[in-house]
């Protein structure tokens, strides 16, 4: 019986970790990292020819793209 509980608890823990990792706030933290901002800058330059600054990209994402209630 204890094994079944331990197994269920492990599954619940794994589910909790997966939900936390894919929560909107987790995505925002990832999207605003220097690595992703640099990748966005490079892709914007490739598609548009404009070489935006990473700080400008971050500002635009926070002001116009990402939901304000998730940035807090």
Backbone as a printed PyTorch tensor [residue, N CA C, xyz], in Angstrom:
tensor([[[  0.8210,  -1.1900,   0.0000],
         [  0.0000,   0.0000,   0.0000],
         [  0.8680,   1.2590,   0.0000]],

        [[  1.9470,   1.2460,   0.7610],
         [  2.8330,   2.4070,   0.8080],
         [  3.4780,   2.6560,  -0.5510]],

        [[  3.7400,   1.5810,  -1.2900],
         [  4.3390,   1.7450,  -2.6150],
         [  3.3900,   2.4660,  -3.5660]],

        [[  2.1010,   2.1440,  -3.4760],
         [  1.1200,   2.7930,  -4.3440],
         [  1.0550,   4.2830,  -4.0340]],

        [[  1.0770,   4.6580,  -2.7740],
         [  1.0370,   6.0630,  -2.3900],
         [  2.2970,   6.7930,  -2.8760]],

        [[  3.4450,   6.1410,  -2.6850],
         [  4.6970,   6.7570,  -3.1270],
         [  4.6830,   6.9610,  -4.6400]],

        [[  4.1550,   5.9830,  -5.3570],
         [  4.0710,   6.0850,  -6.8120],
         [  3.1450,   7.2350,  -7.2110]],

        [[  1.9780,   7.3210,  -6.5720],
         [  1.0310,   8.4010,  -6.8700],
         [  1.6300,   9.7540,  -6.5160]],

        [[  2.3080,   9.8160,  -5.3960],
         [  2.9140,  11.0890,  -4.9920],
         [  3.9670,  11.5220,  -6.0040]],

        [[  4.7580,  10.5790,  -6.4760],
         [  5.7820,  10.8790,  -7.4820],
         [  5.1390,  11.4080,  -8.7640]],

        [[  4.0390,  10.7970,  -9.1720],
         [  3.3380,  11.2550, -10.3680],
         [  2.7880,  12.6610, -10.1720]],

        [[  2.2530,  12.9350,  -8.9980],
         [  1.7330,  14.2700,  -8.7050],
         [  2.8680,  15.2860,  -8.7000]],

        [[  3.9980,  14.9260,  -8.0990],
         [  5.1620,  15.8250,  -8.1020],
         [  5.6300,  16.1180,  -9.5220]],

        [[  5.6890,  15.0850, -10.3530],
         [  6.1110,  15.2710, -11.7470],
         [  5.1290,  16.1550, -12.5110]],

        [[  3.8430,  15.9500, -12.2720],
         [  2.8300,  16.7670, -12.9290],
         [  2.9580,  18.2210, -12.4890]],

        [[  3.1660,  18.4430, -11.2030],
         [  3.3250,  19.8030, -10.6740],
         [  4.5350,  20.4830, -11.3150]],

        [[  5.6510,  19.7780, -11.4180],
         [  6.8580,  20.3460, -12.0330],
         [  6.6150,  20.6900, -13.4970]],

        [[  5.9270,  19.8090, -14.2100],
         [  5.6440,  20.0540, -15.6260],
         [  4.7330,  21.2670, -15.7990]],

        [[  3.7140,  21.3840, -14.9540],
         [  2.8020,  22.5320, -15.0500],
         [  3.5190,  23.8270, -14.7010]],

        [[  4.3870,  23.7930, -13.6960],
         [  5.1390,  24.9990, -13.3180],
         [  6.0990,  25.4010, -14.4310]],

        [[  6.7150,  24.4200, -15.0720],
         [  7.6850,  24.7100, -16.1260],
         [  7.0240,  25.2990, -17.3610]],

        [[  5.7730,  24.9520, -17.6030],
         [  5.0870,  25.4460, -18.8060],
         [  4.0610,  26.5280, -18.4910]],

        [[  4.1130,  27.0710, -17.2990],
         [  3.2110,  28.1590, -16.9260],
         [  3.5990,  29.4310, -17.6890]],

        [[  2.6430,  30.3020, -17.9560],
         [  2.9480,  31.5340, -18.6930],
         [  4.0920,  32.3510, -18.0970]],

        [[  4.1540,  32.4670, -16.7800],
         [  5.2380,  33.2380, -16.1680],
         [  6.5940,  32.5980, -16.4130]],

        [[  6.6360,  31.2780, -16.4840],
         [  7.9000,  30.5960, -16.8010],
         [  8.3340,  30.9130, -18.2290]],

        [[  7.3730,  30.9260, -19.1510],
         [  7.6890,  31.2680, -20.5330],
         [  8.2120,  32.6980, -20.6360]],

        [[  7.5950,  33.6130, -19.8960],
         [  8.0400,  35.0060, -19.9320],
         [  9.4730,  35.1260, -19.4380]],

        [[  9.7910,  34.4330, -18.3420],
         [ 11.1700,  34.4750, -17.8320],
         [ 12.1480,  33.9820, -18.8950]],

        [[ 11.7630,  32.9570, -19.6380],
         [ 12.6300,  32.4270, -20.6950],
         [ 12.7200,  33.4080, -21.8620]],

        [[ 11.5900,  33.9610, -22.2670],
         [ 11.5710,  34.8750, -23.4130],
         [ 12.4000,  36.1290, -23.1880]],

        [[ 12.5510,  36.5420, -21.9380],
         [ 13.2840,  37.7670, -21.6500],
         [ 14.7450,  37.5180, -21.2710]],

        [[ 15.2510,  36.3130, -21.5180],
         [ 16.6580,  36.0330, -21.2560],
         [ 17.5160,  36.5810, -22.3930]],

        [[ 18.7640,  36.9090, -22.1040],
         [ 19.6490,  37.4490, -23.1460],
         [ 19.7850,  36.5420, -24.3700]],

        [[ 19.8090,  35.2440, -24.1710],
         [ 19.9610,  34.3130, -25.3070],
         [ 18.7750,  34.4320, -26.2610]],

        [[ 17.5710,  34.4760, -25.7260],
         [ 16.3830,  34.5660, -26.5720],
         [ 16.2640,  35.9510, -27.1990]],

        [[ 16.5360,  36.9830, -26.4260],
         [ 16.4850,  38.3360, -26.9920],
         [ 17.4770,  38.4840, -28.1420]],

        [[ 18.6500,  37.8880, -28.0180],
         [ 19.6420,  37.9290, -29.0990],
         [ 19.1400,  37.1620, -30.3200]],

        [[ 18.5030,  36.0100, -30.0910],
         [ 17.9620,  35.2380, -31.2100],
         [ 16.8480,  36.0150, -31.9120]],

        [[ 16.0070,  36.6980, -31.1590],
         [ 14.9390,  37.5210, -31.7400],
         [ 15.5520,  38.6660, -32.5420]],

        [[ 16.5710,  39.3040, -31.9910],
         [ 17.2490,  40.4040, -32.6900],
         [ 17.7970,  39.9290, -34.0310]],

        [[ 18.4620,  38.7800, -34.0270],
         [ 19.0440,  38.2460, -35.2630],
         [ 17.9700,  37.8870, -36.2840]],

        [[ 16.8710,  37.2920, -35.8040],
         [ 15.7970,  36.9170, -36.7290],
         [ 15.0990,  38.1550, -37.2820]],

        [[ 14.9030,  39.1760, -36.4550],
         [ 14.3330,  40.4290, -36.9560],
         [ 15.2410,  41.0610, -38.0120]],

        [[ 16.5540,  41.0230, -37.7580],
         [ 17.5070,  41.5720, -38.7250],
         [ 17.4490,  40.7810, -40.0270]],

        [[ 17.3520,  39.4610, -39.9200],
         [ 17.2930,  38.6180, -41.1130],
         [ 16.0190,  38.9110, -41.9150]],

        [[ 14.8920,  39.0650, -41.2160],
         [ 13.6190,  39.2450, -41.9140],
         [ 13.3730,  40.6760, -42.3840]],

        [[ 13.8890,  41.6600, -41.6300],
         [ 13.5390,  43.0530, -41.9400],
         [ 14.7160,  43.9250, -42.3460]],

        [[ 15.9330,  43.4880, -42.0160],
         [ 17.1030,  44.3050, -42.2780],
         [ 17.3950,  45.3020, -41.1720]],

        [[ 16.4980,  45.4090, -40.1960],
         [ 16.6900,  46.3360, -39.0730],
         [ 17.4240,  45.6240, -37.9450]],

        [[ 18.4950,  46.2280, -37.4600],
         [ 19.2790,  45.6460, -36.3710],
         [ 18.8770,  46.3240, -35.0510]],

        [[ 17.8050,  45.8310, -34.4540],
         [ 17.2830,  46.4150, -33.2100],
         [ 18.1890,  46.0670, -32.0370]],

        [[ 18.2040,  46.9280, -31.0560],
         [ 18.9410,  46.6950, -29.8240],
         [ 18.1450,  45.7150, -28.9500]],

        [[ 18.8480,  44.8600, -28.2180],
         [ 18.1690,  43.8940, -27.3520],
         [ 17.2890,  44.5840, -26.3100]],

        [[ 17.7390,  45.7080, -25.7800],
         [ 16.9430,  46.4490, -24.8010],
         [ 15.6520,  46.9730, -25.4330]],

        [[ 15.7370,  47.3990, -26.6980],
         [ 14.5470,  47.8600, -27.4120],
         [ 13.5630,  46.7020, -27.6020]],

        [[ 14.0760,  45.5450, -27.9680],
         [ 13.2360,  44.3620, -28.1480],
         [ 12.5630,  43.9870, -26.8300]],

        [[ 13.3410,  44.0060, -25.7570],
         [ 12.7880,  43.6800, -24.4350],
         [ 11.6820,  44.6760, -24.0550]],

        [[ 11.9200,  45.9530, -24.2950],
         [ 10.9330,  46.9860, -23.9720],
         [  9.6480,  46.7700, -24.7660]],

        [[  9.7740,  46.4860, -26.0580],
         [  8.6010,  46.2720, -26.9080],
         [  7.8320,  45.0300, -26.4700]],

        [[  8.5600,  43.9570, -26.1660],
         [  7.8920,  42.7490, -25.6860],
         [  7.0940,  43.0390, -24.4200]],

        [[  7.7170,  43.7400, -23.4830],
         [  7.0490,  44.0240, -22.2160],
         [  5.8900,  45.0040, -22.3780]],

        [[  6.0380,  45.9870, -23.2480],
         [  5.0090,  47.0180, -23.3970],
         [  3.8660,  46.6150, -24.3140]],

        [[  4.1630,  45.8730, -25.3850],
         [  3.1560,  45.6610, -26.4320],
         [  2.8000,  44.2170, -26.7400]],

        [[  3.6260,  43.2790, -26.3350],
         [  3.4030,  41.8960, -26.7640],
         [  2.9480,  41.0030, -25.6150]],

        [[  3.6630,  41.0380, -24.5130],
         [  3.3580,  40.1590, -23.3840],
         [  2.2510,  40.7380, -22.5070]],

        [[  1.4620,  39.8770, -21.9240],
         [  0.3720,  40.3180, -21.0520],
         [  0.9290,  40.9830, -19.7980]],

        [[  0.4950,  42.2070, -19.5140],
         [  1.0130,  42.9460, -18.3600],
         [  0.7970,  42.2350, -17.0280]],

        [[ -0.3300,  41.5280, -16.8750],
         [ -0.5890,  40.8540, -15.6080],
         [  0.3930,  39.7060, -15.3400]],

        [[  1.0590,  39.2360, -16.3610],
         [  2.0280,  38.1450, -16.1900],
         [  3.4500,  38.6680, -15.9680]],

        [[  3.6610,  39.9500, -16.2260],
         [  4.9950,  40.5260, -16.0560],
         [  5.3080,  40.8600, -14.6010]],

        [[  4.2930,  41.0190, -13.7930],
         [  4.4940,  41.4110, -12.3910],
         [  5.1600,  40.3120, -11.5770]]])
